[in-house]
Amino acid sequence: MSVSEILASKGRDVFTADADMTIQEISNVLATKKIGATVVLDKSGHVCGIASERDLVREIAKSGADALSKPISICMTQKVVSCDKTETIDDLMEKMTKGRFRHLPVISNGKLTGIISIGDVVKRKIEQAEREAEEMKRYIAG
Ligand code: AMP
């Protein structure tokens, strides 16, 4: 299954944040939207980072409550690894495992067109395994 097919079923909405939003504001976004990471955009709307709950926790562990008023740009990851709509689930699993992260923004023609989380990948992988097991059972029975 490709990234295009995953996006067709889960949707292309991505919650984004501005680099000058505070850690408090980003925490509110993650909590209210029930998401684990947000893509950060610069003033011209280009992807300039990704901020996950781990980045927030690390900053709060370091600076305590003072961290809440600091901009997200101080703790986000600036070198964002993305994927393309033609990549497969196995390609995404390899990138997530290698990079030790759980979120992959989808970039097509330089534009942010979706985001895939490890939950999306695991869901499709389980569905695929169940389909294959069912086909195998039918083959053996028939
Ligand atoms: P996560 O497992 O996605 O919550 O993120 C763990 C760490 O990896 C955090 O420091 C994130 O900022 C970073 N991270 C998450 N997704 C990506 C990505 N696609 N590219 C680069 N870094 C990422």
mmCIF file of C-alpha atoms and ligand atoms in Angstrom:
data_model
loop_
_atom_site.group_PDB
_atom_site.id
_atom_site.type_symbol
_atom_site.label_atom_id
_atom_site.label_comp_id
_atom_site.label_asym_id
_atom_site.label_seq_id
_atom_site.Cartn_x
_atom_site.Cartn_y
_atom_site.Cartn_z
ATOM 1 C CA MET A 1 0.000 0.000 0.000
ATOM 2 C CA SER A 2 1.282 3.474 -0.911
ATOM 3 C CA VAL A 3 1.226 6.799 0.938
ATOM 4 C CA SER A 4 -1.412 8.023 -1.595
ATOM 5 C CA GLU A 5 -3.722 5.154 -0.656
ATOM 6 C CA ILE A 6 -3.252 5.780 3.074
ATOM 7 C CA LEU A 7 -4.047 9.486 2.615
ATOM 8 C CA ALA A 8 -7.113 8.640 0.517
ATOM 9 C CA SER A 9 -8.552 6.734 3.476
ATOM 10 C CA LYS A 10 -7.331 8.832 6.426
ATOM 11 C CA GLY A 11 -7.518 12.312 4.868
ATOM 12 C CA ARG A 12 -4.972 14.992 4.090
ATOM 13 C CA ASP A 13 -5.482 17.378 7.016
ATOM 14 C CA VAL A 14 -2.306 18.396 8.823
ATOM 15 C CA PHE A 15 -2.349 20.551 11.957
ATOM 16 C CA THR A 16 0.468 23.042 11.580
ATOM 17 C CA ALA A 17 1.978 25.629 13.902
ATOM 18 C CA ASP A 18 3.969 28.830 13.492
ATOM 19 C CA ALA A 19 7.578 28.858 14.701
ATOM 20 C CA ASP A 20 6.868 31.729 17.134
ATOM 21 C CA MET A 21 4.024 29.920 18.922
ATOM 22 C CA THR A 22 4.899 29.133 22.525
ATOM 23 C CA ILE A 23 5.406 25.678 23.991
ATOM 24 C CA GLN A 24 2.235 26.296 26.040
ATOM 25 C CA GLU A 25 0.249 27.019 22.841
ATOM 26 C CA ILE A 26 1.666 23.966 21.060
ATOM 27 C CA SER A 27 0.806 21.778 24.098
ATOM 28 C CA ASN A 28 -2.784 23.023 23.815
ATOM 29 C CA VAL A 29 -2.878 22.147 20.099
ATOM 30 C CA LEU A 30 -1.518 18.625 20.704
ATOM 31 C CA ALA A 31 -3.919 18.054 23.595
ATOM 32 C CA THR A 32 -7.084 19.403 21.968
ATOM 33 C CA LYS A 33 -6.454 17.808 18.566
ATOM 34 C CA LYS A 34 -5.343 14.537 20.221
ATOM 35 C CA ILE A 35 -2.156 14.366 18.131
ATOM 36 C CA GLY A 36 1.470 13.610 19.027
ATOM 37 C CA ALA A 37 3.287 16.052 16.770
ATOM 38 C CA THR A 38 2.753 19.150 14.681
ATOM 39 C CA VAL A 39 4.563 20.391 11.607
ATOM 40 C CA VAL A 40 6.027 23.879 12.092
ATOM 41 C CA LEU A 41 5.903 26.470 9.284
ATOM 42 C CA ASP A 42 8.024 29.588 8.781
ATOM 43 C CA LYS A 43 6.634 33.035 7.857
ATOM 44 C CA SER A 44 6.440 32.079 4.163
ATOM 45 C CA GLY A 45 4.536 28.887 4.903
ATOM 46 C CA HIS A 46 7.430 26.484 4.319
ATOM 47 C CA VAL A 47 8.105 23.547 6.617
ATOM 48 C CA CYS A 48 10.861 24.590 9.044
ATOM 49 C CA GLY A 49 10.487 21.926 11.718
ATOM 50 C CA ILE A 50 8.478 19.283 13.492
ATOM 51 C CA ALA A 51 7.571 19.400 17.176
ATOM 52 C CA SER A 52 6.512 16.260 18.971
ATOM 53 C CA GLU A 53 5.356 15.767 22.554
ATOM 54 C CA ARG A 54 8.840 14.371 23.280
ATOM 55 C CA ASP A 55 10.425 17.733 22.387
ATOM 56 C CA LEU A 56 8.037 19.529 24.756
ATOM 57 C CA VAL A 57 8.669 17.075 27.599
ATOM 58 C CA ARG A 58 12.445 17.392 27.141
ATOM 59 C CA GLU A 59 12.277 21.206 27.270
ATOM 60 C CA ILE A 60 10.001 21.199 30.321
ATOM 61 C CA ALA A 61 12.306 18.702 32.074
ATOM 62 C CA LYS A 62 15.206 21.083 31.380
ATOM 63 C CA SER A 63 13.620 24.468 32.199
ATOM 64 C CA GLY A 64 10.510 23.683 34.235
ATOM 65 C CA ALA A 65 7.483 25.985 33.925
ATOM 66 C CA ASP A 66 9.666 28.677 32.286
ATOM 67 C CA ALA A 67 9.671 26.496 29.154
ATOM 68 C CA LEU A 68 5.974 27.169 28.575
ATOM 69 C CA SER A 69 6.485 30.759 27.452
ATOM 70 C CA LYS A 70 9.403 29.957 25.122
ATOM 71 C CA PRO A 71 8.870 29.643 21.349
ATOM 72 C CA ILE A 72 8.557 26.136 19.898
ATOM 73 C CA SER A 73 11.479 26.923 17.562
ATOM 74 C CA ILE A 74 13.932 26.397 20.467
ATOM 75 C CA CYS A 75 13.091 22.694 20.858
ATOM 76 C CA MET A 76 11.586 21.502 17.546
ATOM 77 C CA THR A 77 13.584 19.289 15.174
ATOM 78 C CA GLN A 78 14.676 21.419 12.233
ATOM 79 C CA LYS A 79 15.912 18.685 9.919
ATOM 80 C CA VAL A 80 12.581 17.144 8.969
ATOM 81 C CA VAL A 81 12.515 13.771 7.241
ATOM 82 C CA SER A 82 9.515 13.591 4.924
ATOM 83 C CA CYS A 83 8.020 11.079 2.544
ATOM 84 C CA ASP A 84 6.577 11.139 -0.929
ATOM 85 C CA LYS A 85 3.097 9.935 -1.957
ATOM 86 C CA THR A 86 4.593 7.091 -4.032
ATOM 87 C CA GLU A 87 6.400 5.467 -1.076
ATOM 88 C CA THR A 88 5.115 2.221 0.431
ATOM 89 C CA ILE A 89 4.263 1.244 4.012
ATOM 90 C CA ASP A 90 7.535 -0.693 4.193
ATOM 91 C CA ASP A 91 9.474 2.423 3.097
ATOM 92 C CA LEU A 92 7.803 4.415 5.896
ATOM 93 C CA MET A 93 8.515 1.730 8.490
ATOM 94 C CA GLU A 94 12.167 1.768 7.482
ATOM 95 C CA LYS A 95 12.371 5.580 7.793
ATOM 96 C CA MET A 96 10.606 5.614 11.171
ATOM 97 C CA THR A 97 12.750 2.792 12.552
ATOM 98 C CA LYS A 98 15.994 4.294 11.272
ATOM 99 C CA GLY A 99 15.131 7.847 12.451
ATOM 100 C CA ARG A 100 13.480 6.679 15.729
ATOM 101 C CA PHE A 101 10.416 8.874 15.213
ATOM 102 C CA ARG A 102 6.709 8.221 14.747
ATOM 103 C CA HIS A 103 5.615 10.928 12.323
ATOM 104 C CA LEU A 104 6.314 11.532 8.636
ATOM 105 C CA PRO A 105 5.025 14.618 6.833
ATOM 106 C CA VAL A 106 4.107 13.969 3.185
ATOM 107 C CA ILE A 107 5.576 16.497 0.759
ATOM 108 C CA SER A 108 4.443 16.579 -2.883
ATOM 109 C CA ASN A 109 5.904 19.115 -5.310
ATOM 110 C CA GLY A 110 7.342 21.020 -2.354
ATOM 111 C CA LYS A 111 3.950 21.254 -0.623
ATOM 112 C CA LEU A 112 2.816 19.659 2.636
ATOM 113 C CA THR A 113 -0.012 17.321 1.609
ATOM 114 C CA GLY A 114 -0.494 15.067 4.631
ATOM 115 C CA ILE A 115 1.097 13.361 7.607
ATOM 116 C CA ILE A 116 1.473 9.684 8.413
ATOM 117 C CA SER A 117 1.873 8.517 11.995
ATOM 118 C CA ILE A 118 3.146 5.173 13.229
ATOM 119 C CA GLY A 119 -0.476 4.410 14.206
ATOM 120 C CA ASP A 120 -1.551 4.758 10.550
ATOM 121 C CA VAL A 121 1.279 2.439 9.470
ATOM 122 C CA VAL A 122 0.570 -0.227 12.115
ATOM 123 C CA LYS A 123 -3.189 -0.194 11.342
ATOM 124 C CA ARG A 124 -2.571 -0.875 7.615
ATOM 125 C CA LYS A 125 0.113 -3.455 8.341
ATOM 126 C CA ILE A 126 -2.259 -5.415 10.606
ATOM 127 C CA GLU A 127 -5.066 -5.215 8.009
ATOM 128 C CA GLN A 128 -2.639 -6.498 5.358
ATOM 129 C CA ALA A 129 -1.506 -9.424 7.583
ATOM 130 C CA GLU A 130 -5.160 -10.319 8.327
ATOM 131 C CA ARG A 131 -6.041 -10.245 4.604
ATOM 132 C CA GLU A 132 -3.090 -12.477 3.747
ATOM 133 C CA ALA A 133 -3.946 -14.950 6.530
ATOM 134 C CA GLU A 134 -7.560 -15.103 5.264
ATOM 135 C CA GLU A 135 -6.404 -15.724 1.676
ATOM 136 C CA MET A 136 -4.036 -18.454 2.899
ATOM 137 C CA LYS A 137 -6.868 -20.137 4.873
ATOM 138 C CA ARG A 138 -9.147 -20.037 1.810
ATOM 139 C CA TYR A 139 -6.350 -21.432 -0.379
ATOM 140 C CA ILE A 140 -5.673 -24.326 2.025
ATOM 141 C CA ALA A 141 -9.392 -25.081 2.478
ATOM 142 C CA GLY A 142 -10.198 -24.878 -1.213
HETATM 143 P P1 AMP B 1 8.103 11.224 17.646
HETATM 144 O O1 AMP B 1 8.537 9.799 17.876
HETATM 145 O O2 AMP B 1 7.552 11.419 16.262
HETATM 146 O O3 AMP B 1 7.203 11.738 18.723
HETATM 147 O O4 AMP B 1 9.411 12.146 17.672
HETATM 148 C C1 AMP B 1 10.608 11.826 18.355
HETATM 149 C C2 AMP B 1 11.670 12.875 17.990
HETATM 150 O O5 AMP B 1 11.889 12.870 16.571
HETATM 151 C C3 AMP B 1 11.303 14.327 18.322
HETATM 152 O O6 AMP B 1 12.484 15.001 18.680
HETATM 153 C C4 AMP B 1 10.756 14.884 17.014
HETATM 154 O O7 AMP B 1 10.954 16.282 16.857
HETATM 155 C C5 AMP B 1 11.569 14.125 15.996
HETATM 156 N N1 AMP B 1 10.804 13.840 14.762
HETATM 157 C C6 AMP B 1 9.526 13.401 14.673
HETATM 158 N N2 AMP B 1 9.158 13.221 13.407
HETATM 159 C C7 AMP B 1 10.233 13.579 12.652
HETATM 160 C C8 AMP B 1 10.503 13.646 11.258
HETATM 161 N N3 AMP B 1 9.603 13.280 10.343
HETATM 162 N N4 AMP B 1 11.723 14.094 10.857
HETATM 163 C C9 AMP B 1 12.664 14.451 11.759
HETATM 164 N N5 AMP B 1 12.485 14.399 13.079
HETATM 165 C C10 AMP B 1 11.288 13.972 13.543
#
